[in-house]
XYZ file of C-alpha atoms in Angstrom:
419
model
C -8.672 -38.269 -20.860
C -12.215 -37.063 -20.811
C -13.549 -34.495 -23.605
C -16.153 -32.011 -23.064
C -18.167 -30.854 -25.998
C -20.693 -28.097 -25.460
C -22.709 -26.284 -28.248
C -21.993 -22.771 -28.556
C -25.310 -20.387 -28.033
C -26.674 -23.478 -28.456
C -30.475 -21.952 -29.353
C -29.384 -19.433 -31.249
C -27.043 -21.075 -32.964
C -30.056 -23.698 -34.155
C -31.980 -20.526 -35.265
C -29.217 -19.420 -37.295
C -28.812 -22.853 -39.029
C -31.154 -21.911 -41.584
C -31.435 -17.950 -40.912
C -27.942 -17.374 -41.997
C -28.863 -13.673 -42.574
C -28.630 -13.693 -38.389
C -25.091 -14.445 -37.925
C -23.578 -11.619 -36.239
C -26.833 -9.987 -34.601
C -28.213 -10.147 -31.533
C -30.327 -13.160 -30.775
C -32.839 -13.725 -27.802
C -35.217 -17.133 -27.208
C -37.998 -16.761 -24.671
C -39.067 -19.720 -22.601
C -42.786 -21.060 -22.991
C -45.356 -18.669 -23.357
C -42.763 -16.506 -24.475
C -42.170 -15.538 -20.738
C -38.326 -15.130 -19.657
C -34.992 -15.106 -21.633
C -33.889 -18.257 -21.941
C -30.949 -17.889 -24.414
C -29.042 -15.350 -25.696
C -26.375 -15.117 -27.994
C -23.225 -12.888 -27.478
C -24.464 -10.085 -29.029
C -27.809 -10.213 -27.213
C -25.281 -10.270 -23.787
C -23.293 -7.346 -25.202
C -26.031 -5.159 -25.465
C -27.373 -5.986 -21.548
C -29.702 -8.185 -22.088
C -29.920 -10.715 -18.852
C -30.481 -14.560 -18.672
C -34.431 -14.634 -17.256
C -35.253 -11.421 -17.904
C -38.789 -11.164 -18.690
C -39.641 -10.575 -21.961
C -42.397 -7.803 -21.297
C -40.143 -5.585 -19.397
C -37.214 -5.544 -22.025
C -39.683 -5.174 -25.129
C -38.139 -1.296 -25.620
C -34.254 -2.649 -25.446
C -35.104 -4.950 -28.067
C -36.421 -3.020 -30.383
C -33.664 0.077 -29.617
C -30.949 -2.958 -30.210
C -32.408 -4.477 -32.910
C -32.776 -7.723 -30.731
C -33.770 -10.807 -32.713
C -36.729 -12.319 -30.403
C -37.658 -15.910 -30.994
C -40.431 -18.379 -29.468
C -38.593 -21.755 -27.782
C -38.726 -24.261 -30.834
C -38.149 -27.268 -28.625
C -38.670 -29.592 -31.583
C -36.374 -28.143 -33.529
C -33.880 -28.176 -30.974
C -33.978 -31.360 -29.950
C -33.452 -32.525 -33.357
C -30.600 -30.301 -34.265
C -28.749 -31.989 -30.637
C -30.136 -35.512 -32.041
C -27.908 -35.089 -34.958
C -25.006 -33.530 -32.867
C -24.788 -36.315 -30.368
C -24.952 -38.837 -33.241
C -21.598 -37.393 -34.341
C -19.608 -36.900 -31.269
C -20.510 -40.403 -30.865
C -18.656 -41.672 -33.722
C -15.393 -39.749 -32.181
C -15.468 -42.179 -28.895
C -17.509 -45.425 -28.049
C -17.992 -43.957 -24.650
C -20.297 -41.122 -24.349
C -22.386 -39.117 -21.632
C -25.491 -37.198 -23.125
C -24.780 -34.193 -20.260
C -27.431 -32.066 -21.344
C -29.601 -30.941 -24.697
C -25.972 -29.280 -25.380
C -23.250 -30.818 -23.549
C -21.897 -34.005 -23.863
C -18.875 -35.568 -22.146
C -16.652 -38.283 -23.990
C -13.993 -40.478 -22.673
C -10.999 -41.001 -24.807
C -9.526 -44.112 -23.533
C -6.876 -45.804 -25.701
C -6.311 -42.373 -27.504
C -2.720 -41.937 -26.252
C -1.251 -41.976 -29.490
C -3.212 -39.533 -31.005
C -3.130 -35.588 -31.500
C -6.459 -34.798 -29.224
C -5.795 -31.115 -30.013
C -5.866 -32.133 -33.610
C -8.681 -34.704 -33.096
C -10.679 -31.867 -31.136
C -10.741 -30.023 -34.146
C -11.139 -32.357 -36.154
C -14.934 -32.803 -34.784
C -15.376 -28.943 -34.402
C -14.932 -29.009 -38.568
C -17.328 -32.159 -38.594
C -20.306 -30.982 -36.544
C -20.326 -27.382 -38.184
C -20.261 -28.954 -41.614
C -22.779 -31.623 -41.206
C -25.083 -29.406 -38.715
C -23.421 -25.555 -39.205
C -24.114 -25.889 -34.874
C -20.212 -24.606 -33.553
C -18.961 -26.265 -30.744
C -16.281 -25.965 -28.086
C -13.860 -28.821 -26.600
C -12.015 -28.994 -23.478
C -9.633 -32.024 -22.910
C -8.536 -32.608 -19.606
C -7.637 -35.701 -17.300
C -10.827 -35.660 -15.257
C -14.515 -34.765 -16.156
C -14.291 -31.424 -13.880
C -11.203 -30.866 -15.440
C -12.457 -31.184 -19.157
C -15.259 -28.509 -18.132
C -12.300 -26.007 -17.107
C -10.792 -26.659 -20.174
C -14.077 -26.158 -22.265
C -14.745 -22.665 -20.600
C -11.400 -21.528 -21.745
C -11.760 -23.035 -25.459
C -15.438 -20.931 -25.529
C -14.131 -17.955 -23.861
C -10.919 -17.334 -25.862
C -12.340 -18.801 -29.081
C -10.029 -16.669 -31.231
C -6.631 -17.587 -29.206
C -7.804 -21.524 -28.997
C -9.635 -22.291 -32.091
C -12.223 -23.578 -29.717
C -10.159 -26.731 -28.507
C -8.269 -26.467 -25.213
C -6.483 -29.294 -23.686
C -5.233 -29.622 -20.363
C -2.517 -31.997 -20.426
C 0.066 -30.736 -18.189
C 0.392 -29.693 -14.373
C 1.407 -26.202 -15.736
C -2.192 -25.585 -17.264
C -4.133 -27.083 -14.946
C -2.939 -24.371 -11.619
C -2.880 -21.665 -14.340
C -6.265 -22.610 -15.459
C -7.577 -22.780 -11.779
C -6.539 -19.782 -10.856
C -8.865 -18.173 -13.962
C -11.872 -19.865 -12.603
C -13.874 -17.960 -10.225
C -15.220 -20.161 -7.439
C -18.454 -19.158 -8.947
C -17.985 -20.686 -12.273
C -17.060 -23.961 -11.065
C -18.851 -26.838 -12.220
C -20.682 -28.385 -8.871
C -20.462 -25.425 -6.600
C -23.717 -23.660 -6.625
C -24.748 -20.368 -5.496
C -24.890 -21.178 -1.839
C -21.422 -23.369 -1.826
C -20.199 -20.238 -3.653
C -21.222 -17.406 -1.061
C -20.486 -19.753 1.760
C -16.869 -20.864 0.027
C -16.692 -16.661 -0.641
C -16.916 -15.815 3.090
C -14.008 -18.084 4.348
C -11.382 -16.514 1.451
C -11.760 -18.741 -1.424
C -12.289 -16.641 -4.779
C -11.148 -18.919 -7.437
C -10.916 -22.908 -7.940
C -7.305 -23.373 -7.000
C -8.026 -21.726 -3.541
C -10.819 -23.918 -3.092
C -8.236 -27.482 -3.678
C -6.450 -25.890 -1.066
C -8.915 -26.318 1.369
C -8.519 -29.589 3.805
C -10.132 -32.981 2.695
C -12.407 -32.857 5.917
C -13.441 -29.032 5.791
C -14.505 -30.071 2.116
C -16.524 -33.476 2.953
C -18.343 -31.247 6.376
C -19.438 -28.727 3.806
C -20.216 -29.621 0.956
C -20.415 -33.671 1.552
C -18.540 -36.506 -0.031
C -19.957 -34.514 -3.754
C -17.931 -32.037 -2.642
C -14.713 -33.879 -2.346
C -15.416 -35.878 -4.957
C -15.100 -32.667 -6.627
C -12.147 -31.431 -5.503
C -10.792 -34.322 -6.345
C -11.712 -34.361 -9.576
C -10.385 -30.599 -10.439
C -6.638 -31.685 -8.256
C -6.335 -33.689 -11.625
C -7.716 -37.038 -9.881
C -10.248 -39.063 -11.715
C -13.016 -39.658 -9.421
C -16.531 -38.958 -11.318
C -16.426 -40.839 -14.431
C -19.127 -40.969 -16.866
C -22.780 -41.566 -16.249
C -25.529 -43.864 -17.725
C -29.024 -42.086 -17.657
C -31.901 -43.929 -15.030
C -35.302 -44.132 -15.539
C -36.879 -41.173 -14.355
C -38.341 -41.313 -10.528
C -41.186 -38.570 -11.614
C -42.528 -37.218 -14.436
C -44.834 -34.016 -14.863
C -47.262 -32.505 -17.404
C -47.516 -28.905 -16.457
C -48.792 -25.955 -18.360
C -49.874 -22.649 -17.935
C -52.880 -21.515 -19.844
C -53.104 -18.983 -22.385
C -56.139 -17.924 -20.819
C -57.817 -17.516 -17.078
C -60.134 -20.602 -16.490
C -62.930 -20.837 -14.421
C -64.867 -23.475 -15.006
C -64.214 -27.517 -13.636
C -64.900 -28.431 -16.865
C -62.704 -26.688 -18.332
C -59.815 -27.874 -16.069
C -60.812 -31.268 -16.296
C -60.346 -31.357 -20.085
C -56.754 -30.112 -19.575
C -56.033 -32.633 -16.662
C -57.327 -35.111 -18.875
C -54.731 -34.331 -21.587
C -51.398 -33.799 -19.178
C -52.223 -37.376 -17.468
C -52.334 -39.176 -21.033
C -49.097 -37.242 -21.599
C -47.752 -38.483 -18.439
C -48.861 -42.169 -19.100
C -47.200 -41.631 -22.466
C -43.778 -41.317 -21.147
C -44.288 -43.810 -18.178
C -44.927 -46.258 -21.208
C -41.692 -45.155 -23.181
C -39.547 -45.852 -20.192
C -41.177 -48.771 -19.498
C -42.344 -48.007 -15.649
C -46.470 -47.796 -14.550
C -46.577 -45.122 -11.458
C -48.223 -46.274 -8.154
C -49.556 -42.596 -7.118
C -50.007 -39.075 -8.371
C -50.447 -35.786 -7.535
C -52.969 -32.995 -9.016
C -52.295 -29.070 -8.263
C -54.000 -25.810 -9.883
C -53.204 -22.351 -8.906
C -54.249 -19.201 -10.097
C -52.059 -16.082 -11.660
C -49.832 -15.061 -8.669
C -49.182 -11.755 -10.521
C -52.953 -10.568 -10.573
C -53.075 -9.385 -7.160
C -56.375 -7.698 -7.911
C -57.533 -11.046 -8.355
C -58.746 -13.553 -4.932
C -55.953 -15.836 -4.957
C -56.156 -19.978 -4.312
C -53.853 -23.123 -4.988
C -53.834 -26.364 -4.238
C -52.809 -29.653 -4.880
C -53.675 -33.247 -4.184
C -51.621 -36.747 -3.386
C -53.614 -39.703 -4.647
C -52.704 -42.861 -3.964
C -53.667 -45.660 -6.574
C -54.980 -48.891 -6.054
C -52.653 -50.302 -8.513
C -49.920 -49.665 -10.592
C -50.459 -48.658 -14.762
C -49.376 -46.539 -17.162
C -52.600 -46.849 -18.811
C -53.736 -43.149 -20.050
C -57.063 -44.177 -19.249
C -56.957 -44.840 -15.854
C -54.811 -42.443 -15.240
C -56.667 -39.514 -16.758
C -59.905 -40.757 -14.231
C -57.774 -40.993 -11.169
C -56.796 -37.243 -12.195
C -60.491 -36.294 -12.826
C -61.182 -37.585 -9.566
C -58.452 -36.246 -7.654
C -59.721 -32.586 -9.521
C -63.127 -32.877 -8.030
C -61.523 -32.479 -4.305
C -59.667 -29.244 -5.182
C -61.250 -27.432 -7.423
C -62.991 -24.224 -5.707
C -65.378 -21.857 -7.874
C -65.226 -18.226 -8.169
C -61.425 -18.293 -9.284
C -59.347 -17.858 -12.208
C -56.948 -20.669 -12.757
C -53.687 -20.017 -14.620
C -52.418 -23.108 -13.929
C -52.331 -26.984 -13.777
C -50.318 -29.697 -13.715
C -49.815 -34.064 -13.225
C -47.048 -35.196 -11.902
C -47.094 -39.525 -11.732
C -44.209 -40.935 -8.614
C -43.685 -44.283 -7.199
C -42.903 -46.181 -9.850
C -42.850 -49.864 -10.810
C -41.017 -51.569 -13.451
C -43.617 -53.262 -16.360
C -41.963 -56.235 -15.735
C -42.237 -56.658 -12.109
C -45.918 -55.601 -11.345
C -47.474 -57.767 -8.663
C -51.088 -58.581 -9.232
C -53.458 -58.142 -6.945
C -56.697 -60.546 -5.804
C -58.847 -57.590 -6.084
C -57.872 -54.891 -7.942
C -55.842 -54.726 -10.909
C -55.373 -52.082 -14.130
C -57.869 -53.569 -16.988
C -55.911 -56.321 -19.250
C -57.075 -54.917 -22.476
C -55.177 -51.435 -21.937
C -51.578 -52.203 -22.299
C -52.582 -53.207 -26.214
C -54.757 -50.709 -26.624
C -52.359 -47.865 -25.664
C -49.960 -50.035 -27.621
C -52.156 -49.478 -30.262
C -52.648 -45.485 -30.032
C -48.973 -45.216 -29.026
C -48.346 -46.479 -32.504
C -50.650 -44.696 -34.415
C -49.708 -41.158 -33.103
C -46.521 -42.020 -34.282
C -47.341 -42.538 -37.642
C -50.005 -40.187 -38.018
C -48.884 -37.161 -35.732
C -49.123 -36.416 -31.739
C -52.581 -36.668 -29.977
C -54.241 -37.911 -33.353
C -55.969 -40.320 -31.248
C -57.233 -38.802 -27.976
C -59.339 -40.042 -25.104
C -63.203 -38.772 -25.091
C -62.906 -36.308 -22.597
C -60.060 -34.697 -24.226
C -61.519 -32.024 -26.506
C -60.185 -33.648 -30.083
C -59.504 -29.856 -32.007
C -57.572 -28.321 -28.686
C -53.534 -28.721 -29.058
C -51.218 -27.502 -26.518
C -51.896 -23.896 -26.549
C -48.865 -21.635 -26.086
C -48.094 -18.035 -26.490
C -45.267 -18.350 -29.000
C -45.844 -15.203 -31.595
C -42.283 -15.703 -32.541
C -41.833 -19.433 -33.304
C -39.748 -20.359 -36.190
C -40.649 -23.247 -38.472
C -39.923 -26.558 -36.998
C -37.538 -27.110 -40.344
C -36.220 -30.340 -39.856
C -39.101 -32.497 -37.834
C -42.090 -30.831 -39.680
C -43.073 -31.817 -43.611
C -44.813 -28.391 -44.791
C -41.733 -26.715 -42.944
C -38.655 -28.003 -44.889
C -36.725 -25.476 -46.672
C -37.320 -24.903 -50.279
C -34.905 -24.401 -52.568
C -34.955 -22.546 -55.607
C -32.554 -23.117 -58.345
């Protein structure tokens, strides 16, 4: 059997963790630069508010609804799912980190027990040690166990948030609920497409023929179907180093200077060799883009972006930040207002396995030295140690009027108690 835990509203529900005055009212979280809806909680999606709707437009609802309206706190977040995760991993030695809020686990060898019971059992545990509620779906098969886990959220009251799908019965009567739509796997083209020949809900869809399935939507797509007629075929997965990773940003401001830009390229290519070093991979190329703001029309328009290709492979921040700088210099046009920038390092090479070259090779005093820095911004905070063309007082600079203290990853944030 395979469980599905997801975190209810999960944003909210972090924001609520220690704002328990905001149980029960509406509750929005805007994206960076407090841009788009991101998350909302019920209440927020009772009183009309929609998922990306930009936050300038629905300033008047909010304030008519009494809308709670909070910055992302991606810190705080990803700390509160940190503790969640640890849990759910005590329930089962097998488990899938899905997403920031979903996680899948697979309960072999738990024939003997109660799952419904056991289900609950870590609802209780996870709001007690984190006050974060949950919902679990037990099913045969991953797909399955996401069925199951829409039900437990959606008829919270009638389930107790656990649903299990352990018999033939439940499983038709629980694809014939799901909308084609709301299937796990089928996006919004699959779903239009699926639409248009008569399927409207996930039992007409394992009706369809093996081959009309695998033409369609590929072997994914039978896999699927498979999966949801009750037979296991996806099975958990182990995360992979990442094939690309990007520092992008949008500024707070309109830049128009080079120098200006190249301070900020600077900074997202360190960040980018940051992570290459964490995972343990050096990148063999990058790419370099700027654009200006798409939504000043009034404004002459330009964007463009650049593929270098690197003599060698490193995840030194040093190198990488003047193959960046470089790569800048060829696309960078005066008389415009930039918006935005971005890295994003590709091709990569394990540590390990780096072939050296006659000629060219990445310096042999880096890898200790960003050793070295990578351990000191650890201890001493992010970016405490910066290259010298980074500008040493500038942080990442977002619009986020509404953040809430980070109050379990920052020291002069922690909750004080008075007794």
């Amino acid at each position: 059997m395979f469980a599905l835990i997801d975190c209810n509203n999960f944003y909210a529900s972090c924001e609520r963790v220690f704002r328990p005055d905001l149980i029960g009212k509406p509750i929005v979280v805007l994206s960076n630069n407090d841009g788009c809806v991101i998350a909302r909680s019920n209440e927020a999606k009772a009183a009309g508010v929609p998922m990306g709707a930009p936050a300038y437009q629905y300033e008047t609802l909010f304030k008519e609804k009494d809308i709670w309206v909070f910055s992302a706190n991606f810190a705080l977040y990803g700390d509160m799912s940190h503790r969640v995760m640890n849990i759910l991993g005590e329930y089962s030695p097998e488990i899938e980190i899905y997403s920031i809020d979903e996680s899948f686990l697979k309960l072999r060898g738990f024939e003997r027990y109660n799952l419904s019971d056991y289900g609950k059992e870590m609802r209780q545990r996870v709001l007690k040690w984190t006050g974060i509620p949950i919902s679990v779906g037990v099913a045969p098969t991953k797909a399955l166990s996401k069925v199951a886990n829409r039900i437990a959220k959606k008829y919270t009251e009638q389930t107790g948030g656990v649903y299990i799908i352990d018999t033939e019965e439940k499983r038709i009567k629980a694809l014939k609920w799901l909308k084609i739509e709301d299937v796990w796997g089928i996006g919004r083209q699959h779903a239009k497409r699926l639409q248009g020949t008569g399927v409207k809900t996930a039992y007409d869809f394992i009706r369809l023929g093996d081959r009309f399935v695998q033409n369609h939507m590929s072997i994914v797509g039978l896999r699927l179907k498979h999966d949801l007629q009750g037979i296991p075929t996806l099975d958990l997965e182990h995360p992979e180093p990442k094939k690309n990773i990007a520092t992008t940003r949008s500024f707070e401001k309109n830049y128009t200077e080079e120098e200006q830009l190249r301070e900020r390229i600077s900074t997202f290519a360190t960040s980018c060799a940051e992570k290459l070093r964490r995972q343990r991979s050096c990148c063999n190329s990058l790419m370099v883009f700027i654009h200006t703001n798409g939504h000043r029309k009034e404004l002459p328009q330009y964007s463009r972006n650049i593929l270098v290709k690197l003599p060698y492979p490193t995840n030194s921040g040093i190198e990488l930040a003047k193959f960046a700088t470089q790569a800048l210099k060829h696309i960078f046009k005066p008389g415009y207002a930039y918006k935005k920038a971005g890295v994003i390092v590709q091709d990569f090479t394990p540590e390990e396995t780096i072939q050296r070259s006659l000629f060219e090779n990445s310096n042999e005093k880096h890898p200790a030295l960003m050793q070295a820095m990578d351990k000191m911004n650890a201890l001493f905070g992010q970016q405490k140690i910066r290259l010298a063309v980074q500008d040493p007082k500038r942080v990442w600079k977002m619009k986020q009027e509404k953040l809430s203290p980070c109050y379990t990853t920052k020291l002069s944030d922690i909750i004080t108690v008075h007794v």
